[in-house]
Short mmCIF file of C-alpha atoms in Angstrom, two decimals:
data_model
loop_
_atom_site.label_atom_id
_atom_site.label_comp_id
_atom_site.label_asym_id
_atom_site.label_seq_id
_atom_site.Cartn_x
_atom_site.Cartn_y
_atom_site.Cartn_z
CA UNK P 1 -4.79 0.30 24.49
CA UNK P 2 -2.15 -1.79 22.66
CA UNK P 3 0.64 -2.67 25.06
CA UNK P 4 2.49 -5.45 23.25
CA UNK P 5 5.10 -4.51 20.68
CA UNK P 6 3.88 -7.30 18.39
CA UNK P 7 0.32 -5.94 18.39
CA UNK P 8 1.54 -2.41 17.76
CA UNK P 9 3.74 -3.54 14.87
CA UNK P 10 0.92 -5.55 13.28
CA UNK P 11 -1.60 -2.73 13.71
CA UNK P 12 0.88 -0.16 12.40
CA UNK P 13 1.64 -2.38 9.40
CA UNK P 14 -2.07 -2.85 8.72
CA UNK P 15 -2.79 0.88 9.04
CA UNK P 16 -0.01 1.77 6.63
CA UNK P 17 -1.08 -0.95 4.21
CA UNK P 18 -4.76 0.01 4.49
CA UNK P 19 -4.06 3.72 3.97
CA UNK P 20 -1.79 2.96 1.03
CA UNK P 21 -4.28 0.54 -0.53
CA UNK P 22 -7.21 2.91 0.03
CA UNK P 23 -5.34 5.86 -1.44
CA UNK P 24 -4.27 3.80 -4.44
CA UNK P 25 -7.79 2.46 -4.91
CA UNK P 26 -9.35 5.92 -4.79
CA UNK P 27 -6.87 7.35 -7.27
CA UNK P 28 -7.24 4.32 -9.53
CA UNK P 29 -11.02 4.52 -9.31
CA UNK P 30 -11.05 8.18 -10.23
CA UNK P 31 -8.63 7.74 -13.11
CA UNK P 32 -10.41 4.65 -14.42
CA UNK P 33 -13.84 6.27 -14.14
CA UNK P 34 -12.69 9.42 -15.87
CA UNK P 35 -10.94 7.41 -18.55
CA UNK P 36 -14.01 5.27 -19.24
CA UNK P 37 -16.37 8.24 -19.33
CA UNK P 38 -13.94 10.33 -21.39
CA UNK P 39 -13.55 7.55 -23.92
CA UNK P 40 -17.32 7.09 -24.25
CA UNK P 41 -17.76 10.85 -24.47
CA UNK P 42 -15.14 11.24 -27.20
CA UNK P 43 -16.60 8.37 -29.20
CA UNK P 44 -20.15 9.75 -28.91
CA UNK P 45 -19.08 13.28 -29.88
CA UNK P 46 -17.12 12.02 -32.88
CA UNK P 47 -19.95 9.74 -33.97
CA UNK P 48 -22.52 12.53 -33.71
CA UNK P 49 -20.25 14.99 -35.54
CA UNK P 50 -19.72 12.46 -38.34
CA UNK P 51 -23.44 11.83 -38.72
CA UNK P 52 -24.30 15.50 -38.67
CA UNK P 53 -21.61 16.31 -41.21
CA UNK P 54 -22.95 13.51 -43.37
CA UNK P 55 -26.66 14.33 -43.24
CA UNK P 56 -26.93 18.09 -42.58
CA UNK P 57 -25.55 19.28 -45.97
CA UNK P 58 -28.46 17.58 -47.74
CA UNK P 59 -31.01 19.84 -46.01
CA UNK P 60 -32.53 22.63 -48.13
CA UNK P 61 -32.11 26.18 -46.92
CA UNK P 62 -34.26 27.10 -45.22
CA UNK P 63 -35.39 23.61 -44.15
CA UNK P 64 -38.99 22.77 -43.64
CA UNK P 65 -40.47 21.16 -40.60
CA UNK P 66 -40.51 17.84 -42.39
CA UNK P 67 -36.86 18.23 -43.32
CA UNK P 68 -35.89 18.84 -39.69
CA UNK P 69 -37.99 15.92 -38.50
CA UNK P 70 -36.44 13.68 -41.12
CA UNK P 71 -32.95 14.75 -40.00
CA UNK P 72 -33.74 13.98 -36.37
CA UNK P 73 -35.08 10.52 -37.27
CA UNK P 74 -32.06 9.73 -39.43
CA UNK P 75 -29.68 10.82 -36.71
CA UNK P 76 -31.46 8.72 -34.07
CA UNK P 77 -31.41 5.69 -36.34
CA UNK P 78 -27.76 6.14 -37.12
CA UNK P 79 -27.03 6.22 -33.43
CA UNK P 80 -28.94 3.12 -32.41
CA UNK P 81 -25.74 1.46 -31.28
CA UNK P 82 -25.29 4.42 -28.93
CA UNK P 83 -28.98 4.63 -27.96
CA UNK P 84 -28.97 8.42 -28.11
CA UNK P 85 -31.92 10.78 -28.37
CA UNK P 86 -31.69 13.71 -30.79
CA UNK P 87 -33.25 17.17 -30.84
CA UNK P 88 -32.75 19.43 -33.88
CA UNK P 89 -33.02 23.21 -33.49
CA UNK P 90 -33.18 25.74 -36.31
CA UNK P 91 -33.03 29.40 -35.54
CA UNK P 92 -36.13 31.21 -36.83
CA UNK P 93 -38.43 28.18 -36.77
CA UNK P 94 -42.08 28.83 -35.98
CA UNK P 95 -41.94 27.20 -32.54
CA UNK P 96 -39.69 30.09 -31.45
CA UNK P 97 -37.53 27.68 -29.47
CA UNK P 98 -35.90 26.21 -32.43
CA UNK P 99 -37.25 23.63 -34.75
CA UNK P 100 -37.94 19.99 -33.93
CA UNK P 101 -38.52 19.24 -30.22
CA UNK P 102 -37.96 15.90 -28.57
CA UNK P 103 -37.76 14.62 -24.98
CA UNK P 104 -34.20 15.94 -24.82
CA UNK P 105 -33.89 18.49 -22.02
CA UNK P 106 -31.10 20.95 -22.78
CA UNK P 107 -29.61 22.94 -19.87
CA UNK P 108 -29.59 26.68 -20.51
CA UNK P 109 -25.86 26.95 -19.99
CA UNK P 110 -25.08 24.27 -22.56
CA UNK P 111 -27.52 25.76 -25.07
CA UNK P 112 -26.06 29.25 -24.70
CA UNK P 113 -22.49 27.97 -25.11
CA UNK P 114 -23.32 26.10 -28.32
CA UNK P 115 -25.59 28.65 -30.05
CA UNK P 116 -23.70 31.82 -29.12
CA UNK P 117 -20.13 30.59 -29.44
CA UNK P 118 -20.89 28.11 -32.25
CA UNK P 119 -18.56 25.47 -30.80
CA UNK P 120 -19.37 21.87 -29.80
CA UNK P 121 -20.07 21.39 -26.10
CA UNK P 122 -20.92 18.48 -23.83
CA UNK P 123 -21.99 18.00 -20.23
CA UNK P 124 -22.47 15.02 -17.92
CA UNK P 125 -25.60 15.18 -15.78
CA UNK P 126 -27.40 12.92 -13.34
CA UNK P 127 -31.08 12.19 -13.91
CA UNK P 128 -32.94 9.95 -11.54
CA UNK P 129 -29.70 8.48 -10.24
CA UNK P 130 -28.50 7.59 -13.78
CA UNK P 131 -25.62 9.36 -15.55
CA UNK P 132 -26.27 10.99 -18.95
CA UNK P 133 -24.09 12.72 -21.50
CA UNK P 134 -25.51 15.82 -23.25
CA UNK P 135 -23.91 16.93 -26.51
CA UNK P 136 -24.51 20.18 -28.40
CA UNK P 137 -23.28 20.21 -32.01
CA UNK P 138 -23.52 23.42 -34.16
CA UNK P 139 -23.74 22.77 -37.92
CA UNK P 140 -21.58 24.82 -40.23
CA UNK P 141 -22.26 25.65 -43.87
CA UNK P 142 -20.13 24.35 -46.68
CA UNK P 143 -18.22 27.60 -46.75
CA UNK P 144 -17.30 27.17 -43.07
CA UNK P 145 -19.62 29.80 -41.69
CA UNK P 146 -22.01 29.03 -38.83
CA UNK P 147 -25.50 28.04 -39.82
CA UNK P 148 -28.78 28.39 -37.97
CA UNK P 149 -28.96 24.64 -37.42
CA UNK P 150 -27.96 23.05 -34.09
CA UNK P 151 -28.20 19.39 -33.14
CA UNK P 152 -28.49 18.23 -29.50
CA UNK P 153 -28.17 14.67 -28.32
CA UNK P 154 -28.39 12.87 -24.98
CA UNK P 155 -26.65 9.58 -24.39
CA UNK P 156 -27.12 7.31 -21.35
CA UNK P 157 -23.88 6.31 -19.62
CA UNK P 158 -25.37 3.41 -17.68
CA UNK P 159 -23.13 0.90 -19.46
CA UNK P 160 -20.02 2.86 -18.56
CA UNK P 161 -21.23 3.27 -14.99
CA UNK P 162 -21.80 -0.50 -14.83
CA UNK P 163 -18.20 -1.00 -15.93
CA UNK P 164 -17.02 1.32 -13.17
CA UNK P 165 -19.14 -0.52 -10.58
CA UNK P 166 -17.77 -3.83 -11.79
CA UNK P 167 -14.27 -2.42 -11.29
CA UNK P 168 -15.18 -1.36 -7.73
CA UNK P 169 -16.72 -4.76 -6.99
CA UNK P 170 -13.61 -6.51 -8.21
CA UNK P 171 -11.49 -4.29 -5.96
CA UNK P 172 -13.73 -5.07 -3.00
CA UNK P 173 -13.54 -8.80 -3.64
CA UNK P 174 -9.78 -8.57 -3.77
CA UNK P 175 -9.59 -6.55 -0.52
CA UNK P 176 -10.05 -9.58 1.78
CA UNK P 177 -7.21 -11.64 0.31
CA UNK P 178 -5.02 -8.55 0.35
CA UNK P 179 -5.93 -7.95 3.99
CA UNK P 180 -5.11 -11.55 4.91
CA UNK P 181 -1.82 -11.32 3.05
CA UNK P 182 -1.07 -8.04 4.82
CA UNK P 183 -1.69 -9.65 8.23
CA UNK P 184 0.60 -12.55 7.35
CA UNK P 185 3.33 -10.21 6.17
CA UNK P 186 2.86 -8.04 9.28
CA UNK P 187 3.22 -11.07 11.54
CA UNK P 188 6.34 -12.18 9.70
CA UNK P 189 7.80 -8.68 9.92
CA UNK P 190 6.91 -8.43 13.62
CA UNK P 191 8.47 -11.82 14.23
CA UNK P 192 11.66 -10.75 12.53
CA UNK P 193 11.80 -7.59 14.64
CA UNK P 194 10.74 -9.17 17.92
CA UNK P 195 13.02 -12.20 17.82
CA UNK P 196 16.17 -10.23 18.69
CA UNK P 197 14.17 -8.08 21.13
CA UNK P 198 12.91 -11.23 22.85
CA UNK P 199 16.44 -12.58 22.97
CA UNK P 200 17.61 -9.31 24.50
CA UNK P 201 14.89 -9.51 27.15
CA UNK P 202 15.80 -13.09 28.03
CA UNK P 203 19.47 -12.19 28.20
CA UNK P 204 18.70 -9.24 30.47
CA UNK P 205 16.70 -11.59 32.70
CA UNK P 206 19.65 -13.98 32.94
CA UNK P 207 21.92 -11.07 33.81
CA UNK P 208 19.45 -10.07 36.55
CA UNK P 209 19.63 -13.65 37.88
CA UNK P 210 23.39 -13.28 38.25
CA UNK P 211 24.44 -15.16 35.09
CA UNK P 212 26.92 -12.50 34.05
CA UNK P 213 28.51 -14.67 31.35
CA UNK P 214 25.36 -14.28 29.21
CA UNK P 215 26.04 -12.96 25.70
CA UNK P 216 23.92 -12.29 22.63
CA UNK P 217 24.59 -13.64 19.15
CA UNK P 218 25.20 -10.69 16.85
CA UNK P 219 23.79 -10.96 13.33
CA UNK P 220 23.77 -8.32 10.61
CA UNK P 221 24.73 -4.68 10.79
CA UNK P 222 21.46 -2.96 11.65
CA UNK P 223 20.39 -1.13 14.81
CA UNK P 224 19.44 -4.38 16.56
CA UNK P 225 22.93 -5.73 15.90
CA UNK P 226 24.44 -2.54 17.33
CA UNK P 227 22.23 -2.93 20.38
CA UNK P 228 23.36 -6.54 20.80
CA UNK P 229 27.01 -5.51 20.61
CA UNK P 230 26.42 -2.79 23.18
CA UNK P 231 24.66 -5.30 25.45
CA UNK P 232 27.57 -7.73 25.16
CA UNK P 233 30.06 -4.97 25.99
CA UNK P 234 27.96 -3.95 28.99
CA UNK P 235 27.70 -7.55 30.20
CA UNK P 236 31.44 -8.06 29.85
CA UNK P 237 32.25 -4.93 31.83
CA UNK P 238 29.63 -5.81 34.43
CA UNK P 239 31.10 -9.28 34.81
CA UNK P 240 34.56 -7.81 35.29
CA UNK P 241 33.28 -5.25 37.81
CA UNK P 242 31.32 -7.85 39.78
CA UNK P 243 34.30 -10.18 39.87
CA UNK P 244 36.45 -7.38 41.23
CA UNK P 245 33.77 -6.40 43.77
CA UNK P 246 33.41 -10.00 44.91
CA UNK P 247 37.17 -10.27 45.29
CA UNK P 248 37.33 -7.07 47.32
CA UNK P 249 34.32 -8.08 49.42
CA UNK P 250 35.79 -11.50 50.07
CA UNK P 251 39.10 -9.95 51.10
CA UNK P 252 37.28 -7.52 53.36
CA UNK P 253 35.27 -10.25 55.07
CA UNK P 254 38.32 -12.44 55.43
CA UNK P 255 40.27 -9.57 56.91
CA UNK P 256 37.55 -8.72 59.44
CA UNK P 257 37.11 -12.37 60.39
CA UNK P 258 40.83 -13.01 60.68
CA UNK P 259 41.47 -9.87 62.72
CA UNK P 260 38.53 -10.57 64.99
CA UNK P 261 39.61 -14.15 65.51
CA UNK P 262 43.20 -13.18 66.24
CA UNK P 263 42.06 -10.55 68.74
CA UNK P 264 39.89 -12.93 70.76
CA UNK P 265 42.75 -14.73 72.52
CA UNK P 266 44.63 -11.65 73.76
CA UNK P 267 41.32 -9.99 74.63
CA UNK P 268 40.34 -12.97 76.74
CA UNK P 269 43.58 -12.68 78.68
CA UNK P 270 43.17 -8.91 79.02
CA UNK P 271 39.61 -9.33 80.26
CA UNK P 272 40.73 -11.85 82.89
CA UNK P 273 43.43 -9.49 84.09
CA UNK P 274 41.12 -6.47 84.20
CA UNK P 275 38.58 -8.51 86.19
CA UNK P 276 41.27 -9.22 88.81
CA UNK P 277 42.32 -5.56 88.82
CA UNK P 278 38.68 -4.48 89.22
CA UNK P 279 38.43 -6.58 92.38
CA UNK P 280 41.50 -4.88 93.90
CA UNK P 281 40.70 -1.38 92.61
CA UNK P 282 39.28 -0.22 95.96
CA UNK P 283 42.65 -0.92 97.63
CA UNK P 284 44.59 1.20 95.17
CA UNK P 285 45.14 4.94 95.26
CA UNK P 286 42.36 6.96 93.51
CA UNK P 287 44.32 7.78 90.34
CA UNK P 288 45.41 4.19 89.84
CA UNK P 289 41.93 2.87 90.61
CA UNK P 290 40.41 5.26 88.06
CA UNK P 291 42.92 4.13 85.43
CA UNK P 292 42.23 0.46 86.21
CA UNK P 293 38.47 0.95 85.84
CA UNK P 294 38.94 2.84 82.55
CA UNK P 295 41.12 0.06 81.17
CA UNK P 296 38.55 -2.52 82.26
CA UNK P 297 35.70 -0.58 80.65
CA UNK P 298 37.54 -0.03 77.36
CA UNK P 299 38.64 -3.67 77.26
CA UNK P 300 35.00 -4.72 77.58
CA UNK P 301 34.01 -2.41 74.74
CA UNK P 302 36.78 -3.79 72.55
CA UNK P 303 35.73 -7.35 73.32
CA UNK P 304 32.12 -6.58 72.41
CA UNK P 305 33.22 -4.92 69.15
CA UNK P 306 35.29 -7.96 68.21
CA UNK P 307 32.34 -10.26 68.91
CA UNK P 308 30.08 -8.04 66.80
CA UNK P 309 32.52 -8.17 63.90
CA UNK P 310 32.74 -11.94 64.13
CA UNK P 311 28.96 -12.24 64.17
CA UNK P 312 28.65 -10.01 61.10
CA UNK P 313 31.33 -12.05 59.35
CA UNK P 314 29.33 -15.22 59.97
CA UNK P 315 26.23 -13.62 58.45
CA UNK P 316 28.16 -12.40 55.41
CA UNK P 317 29.70 -15.81 54.89
CA UNK P 318 26.35 -17.57 55.24
CA UNK P 319 27.67 -19.52 58.20
CA UNK P 320 25.07 -18.34 60.70
CA UNK P 321 22.81 -21.28 61.54
CA UNK P 322 19.45 -21.49 63.24
CA UNK P 323 18.90 -23.90 66.14
CA UNK P 324 15.15 -23.91 66.42
CA UNK P 325 13.08 -24.97 69.36
CA UNK P 326 9.40 -24.82 70.20
CA UNK P 327 9.41 -21.97 72.75
CA UNK P 328 6.95 -19.87 74.67
CA UNK P 329 7.73 -16.51 73.08
CA UNK P 330 6.43 -14.43 75.99
CA UNK P 331 8.44 -16.40 78.53
CA UNK P 332 11.60 -16.14 76.40
CA UNK P 333 11.26 -12.36 76.22
CA UNK P 334 10.60 -12.19 79.94
CA UNK P 335 13.82 -14.11 80.64
CA UNK P 336 15.73 -11.65 78.44
CA UNK P 337 14.47 -8.73 80.52
CA UNK P 338 15.15 -10.53 83.81
CA UNK P 339 18.71 -11.44 82.82
CA UNK P 340 19.48 -7.74 82.44
CA UNK P 341 17.43 -6.53 85.41
CA UNK P 342 15.17 -4.45 83.16
CA UNK P 343 11.85 -5.49 84.73
CA UNK P 344 11.37 -2.17 86.54
CA UNK P 345 12.34 -0.05 83.54
CA UNK P 346 10.31 -1.89 80.92
CA UNK P 347 6.55 -2.38 80.68
CA UNK P 348 5.92 -5.79 79.17
CA UNK P 349 2.67 -7.07 77.69
CA UNK P 350 3.43 -10.72 77.07
CA UNK P 351 0.41 -13.00 76.60
CA UNK P 352 0.93 -16.58 77.73
CA UNK P 353 0.97 -19.68 75.55
CA UNK P 354 2.15 -17.96 72.36
CA UNK P 355 4.41 -20.66 70.98
CA UNK P 356 6.60 -20.55 67.90
CA UNK P 357 9.54 -22.38 66.36
CA UNK P 358 12.42 -19.94 67.04
CA UNK P 359 16.08 -19.90 67.97
CA UNK P 360 15.92 -18.72 71.63
CA UNK P 361 19.47 -17.36 71.65
CA UNK P 362 18.96 -15.27 68.53
CA UNK P 363 15.59 -14.00 69.78
CA UNK P 364 17.41 -12.95 72.94
CA UNK P 365 19.92 -10.98 70.82
CA UNK P 366 17.12 -9.20 68.94
CA UNK P 367 15.11 -8.23 72.02
CA UNK P 368 18.19 -7.21 74.03
CA UNK P 369 19.46 -4.94 71.28
CA UNK P 370 16.11 -3.24 70.68
CA UNK P 371 15.19 -2.78 74.36
CA UNK P 372 18.70 -1.60 75.24
CA UNK P 373 18.60 0.88 72.38
CA UNK P 374 15.25 2.23 73.57
CA UNK P 375 16.44 2.56 77.20
CA UNK P 376 19.67 4.38 76.37
CA UNK P 377 18.53 6.67 73.58
CA UNK P 378 14.77 6.81 73.72
CA UNK P 379 12.95 7.55 76.90
CA UNK P 380 11.34 5.59 79.67
CA UNK P 381 9.00 3.93 80.01
CA UNK P 382 9.89 1.42 77.34
CA UNK P 383 7.11 -0.94 76.26
CA UNK P 384 7.47 -4.45 74.92
CA UNK P 385 4.28 -5.88 73.39
CA UNK P 386 3.82 -9.37 72.04
CA UNK P 387 0.91 -9.53 69.60
CA UNK P 388 -0.38 -13.10 69.33
CA UNK P 389 -1.32 -14.21 65.83
CA UNK P 390 -4.89 -13.88 64.66
CA UNK P 391 -6.86 -17.11 64.26
CA UNK P 392 -5.63 -18.84 61.13
CA UNK P 393 -2.59 -16.54 60.80
CA UNK P 394 0.96 -17.88 60.88
CA UNK P 395 2.92 -14.79 62.01
CA UNK P 396 3.42 -12.94 65.27
CA UNK P 397 4.57 -9.41 66.04
CA UNK P 398 6.90 -8.12 68.73
CA UNK P 399 6.77 -4.35 69.24
CA UNK P 400 9.33 -2.35 71.23
CA UNK P 401 8.50 1.33 71.72
CA UNK P 402 9.94 4.13 73.83
CA UNK P 403 8.80 7.54 75.06
CA UNK P 404 11.64 9.59 73.61
CA UNK P 405 11.70 12.19 70.83
CA UNK P 406 11.72 9.59 68.07
CA UNK P 407 14.09 9.13 65.16
CA UNK P 408 14.93 11.89 62.70
CA UNK P 409 13.03 11.19 59.43
CA UNK P 410 16.30 11.57 57.51
CA UNK P 411 17.85 8.87 59.65
CA UNK P 412 14.99 6.34 59.44
CA UNK P 413 16.07 4.83 56.08
CA UNK P 414 19.52 4.10 57.54
CA UNK P 415 18.71 2.76 61.00
CA UNK P 416 19.79 -0.78 60.10
CA UNK P 417 22.91 0.22 58.12
CA UNK P 418 26.18 -1.04 59.51
CA UNK P 419 28.37 1.52 61.27
CA UNK P 420 25.83 4.26 60.58
CA UNK P 421 25.87 7.13 63.08
CA UNK P 422 23.31 9.88 63.02
CA UNK P 423 25.78 12.40 64.43
CA UNK P 424 28.95 12.30 62.33
CA UNK P 425 30.64 14.74 64.71
CA UNK P 426 30.71 12.07 67.41
CA UNK P 427 33.78 10.24 66.21
CA UNK P 428 33.94 8.00 69.24
CA UNK P 429 31.00 6.13 70.73
CA UNK P 430 30.48 3.28 73.14
CA UNK P 431 29.45 0.83 70.49
CA UNK P 432 30.47 -0.68 67.17
CA UNK P 433 27.50 0.59 65.20
CA UNK P 434 26.48 -2.99 64.41
CA UNK P 435 23.81 -3.75 67.02
CA UNK P 436 20.70 -3.03 64.98
CA UNK P 437 22.26 -4.56 61.86
CA UNK P 438 22.93 -7.79 63.78
CA UNK P 439 19.40 -7.77 65.16
CA UNK P 440 17.98 -7.41 61.67
CA UNK P 441 20.14 -10.25 60.33
CA UNK P 442 18.89 -12.51 63.12
CA UNK P 443 15.30 -11.67 62.23
CA UNK P 444 15.94 -12.32 58.54
CA UNK P 445 17.52 -15.64 59.41
CA UNK P 446 14.14 -16.65 60.87
CA UNK P 447 12.38 -15.58 57.65
CA UNK P 448 10.98 -12.45 59.30
CA UNK P 449 11.23 -8.71 58.85
CA UNK P 450 12.00 -5.75 61.10
CA UNK P 451 11.01 -2.15 60.57
CA UNK P 452 11.49 1.14 62.38
CA UNK P 453 9.05 4.04 62.59
CA UNK P 454 7.97 6.95 64.77
CA UNK P 455 4.80 6.59 66.79
CA UNK P 456 2.13 9.31 66.40
CA UNK P 457 2.12 9.58 70.20
CA UNK P 458 5.89 10.17 70.22
CA UNK P 459 8.88 7.92 70.48
CA UNK P 460 10.38 5.31 68.20
CA UNK P 461 8.73 1.97 67.45
CA UNK P 462 10.59 -1.13 66.25
CA UNK P 463 8.37 -3.95 65.00
CA UNK P 464 9.62 -7.51 64.55
CA UNK P 465 7.49 -9.74 62.29
CA UNK P 466 8.27 -13.45 62.71
CA UNK P 467 6.73 -16.62 61.31
CA UNK P 468 5.36 -19.18 63.76
CA UNK P 469 7.20 -21.90 61.85
CA UNK P 470 10.43 -21.22 60.01
CA UNK P 471 10.24 -22.38 56.39
CA UNK P 472 13.05 -21.36 54.08
CA UNK P 473 12.96 -22.57 50.51
CA UNK P 474 15.61 -25.14 49.78
CA UNK P 475 16.90 -25.20 53.38
CA UNK P 476 15.09 -27.28 56.01
CA UNK P 477 14.87 -25.66 59.40
CA UNK P 478 16.99 -27.23 62.10
CA UNK P 479 15.01 -28.49 65.03
CA UNK P 480 16.06 -29.12 68.58
CA UNK P 481 17.21 -27.21 71.59
CA UNK P 482 20.93 -27.80 71.22
CA UNK P 483 23.38 -25.01 71.84
CA UNK P 484 25.29 -23.39 69.01
CA UNK P 485 29.05 -23.75 68.72
CA UNK P 486 31.20 -21.47 70.82
CA UNK P 487 32.11 -19.32 67.87
CA UNK P 488 28.51 -18.80 66.80
CA UNK P 489 27.23 -18.16 70.26
CA UNK P 490 29.79 -15.65 71.37
CA UNK P 491 27.87 -12.58 70.25
CA UNK P 492 24.69 -13.67 71.98
CA UNK P 493 26.50 -14.54 75.16
CA UNK P 494 28.11 -11.12 75.14
CA UNK P 495 24.70 -9.45 74.98
CA UNK P 496 23.45 -11.52 77.86
CA UNK P 497 26.37 -10.33 79.98
CA UNK P 498 25.90 -6.73 78.94
CA UNK P 499 23.47 -5.67 81.68
CA UNK P 500 26.33 -4.43 83.83
CA UNK P 501 28.01 -2.26 81.23
CA UNK P 502 24.95 -1.33 79.14
CA UNK P 503 23.31 -3.01 76.16
CA UNK P 504 25.32 -3.36 73.01
CA UNK P 505 22.86 -1.81 70.50
CA UNK P 506 25.55 0.70 69.61
CA UNK P 507 24.03 1.53 66.22
CA UNK P 508 20.81 2.49 67.94
CA UNK P 509 22.68 4.60 70.49
CA UNK P 510 23.62 7.08 67.83
CA UNK P 511 20.26 7.05 66.07
CA UNK P 512 18.42 8.81 68.85
CA UNK P 513 21.18 11.29 69.58
#
């Protein structure tokens, strides 16, 4: 099967050229053959008629056998240049078939046409693979009436057939150069067609790479030129649209970052005040104590939402950095569970001595979000499994599963979308809807992947696939156990403190609802 456009153009060109050449050759062959045979036939008939008209009037009436034989011999001698054989027939001769017989075999149809209609007739026949021309010539008297004398002649057409074969051979010898010339012309034609197509493909590739200023050079006024103009118009509009989208996205990120940053200082003061009020809540009257606790709870939620927005802003801006350390993965996960007092609610299968180059704080964020999501909206028991890498492999798997009803199949494609809530009727929730999105970004930052699915046994399963050694093209991994800056670590620290008020995997909270 021809897949390339060049091959299809060349083959199509060759097919059209071959069909055209073959059709022309067949028609030319037929016309040339007929013309050659017709010319030889006309010459032979005219020559025989001239000889008969010259010699037949000298015969006595009725002619004797010797007269007929003499006429046959004279006619054969006169036609030596044509190499014909003659048979003379005279109606009423003693042989009953008509006069002088020779080796000329006359078909019955030809004989009947000549002797009954008294008109000249001829017929081409094939004998032993060789073409022959048979001529029947009735002889008329001097007064124009038909006589009893008829002359038949047979003429070999081997010379004419040789001419036709020579013509065919010449055509065959010329076929190869014509074929080569056709291939060359086909390649040139394909090149002329494919050059702008190839340029269009390369330009489309540059557009796909983000080089939106790519334009095609427009030449001519054909369909390819129209396509190039359309491509340039599309690229120009796309460049304008992308510039506008980038501007809007940049403004949106800047707004979220600025608002989040400006909210941190008053939220810190509010949190400190609510902590003091929480301590004295028991000494207040019930209504006031309830109001104080509500304010404290909502202030904590607002603080966590602000930290989530700041963390997302860092990811969008490309400012999130890894601080890698060689850690025992099982021990790091165990510390995450202990920090939140989840040991009794979570079944952990954590093999020892599984070491990898990871950012411990970001791994803590990932595990805390996924386990908290499973506890709040799945069903206990929740299982955390660490799958050590196979011998020779360079990746490890962390699997968090619950015993709940699982995730709606319509929701699965959106589990990691920001601010996505499975139940749109629940306008207010405890979380920001960013928990799973932040967890996924932390996994991607390590060069890993995270996926969500439903287990055949029931419940949701989140699988984290991480490399043992972080290698990102063009960006060397940072080594060391140093702590991230305050701004970068705020989201992780908030998760670590979240065991009292519930985990902050707010996106996941709505997914199981």
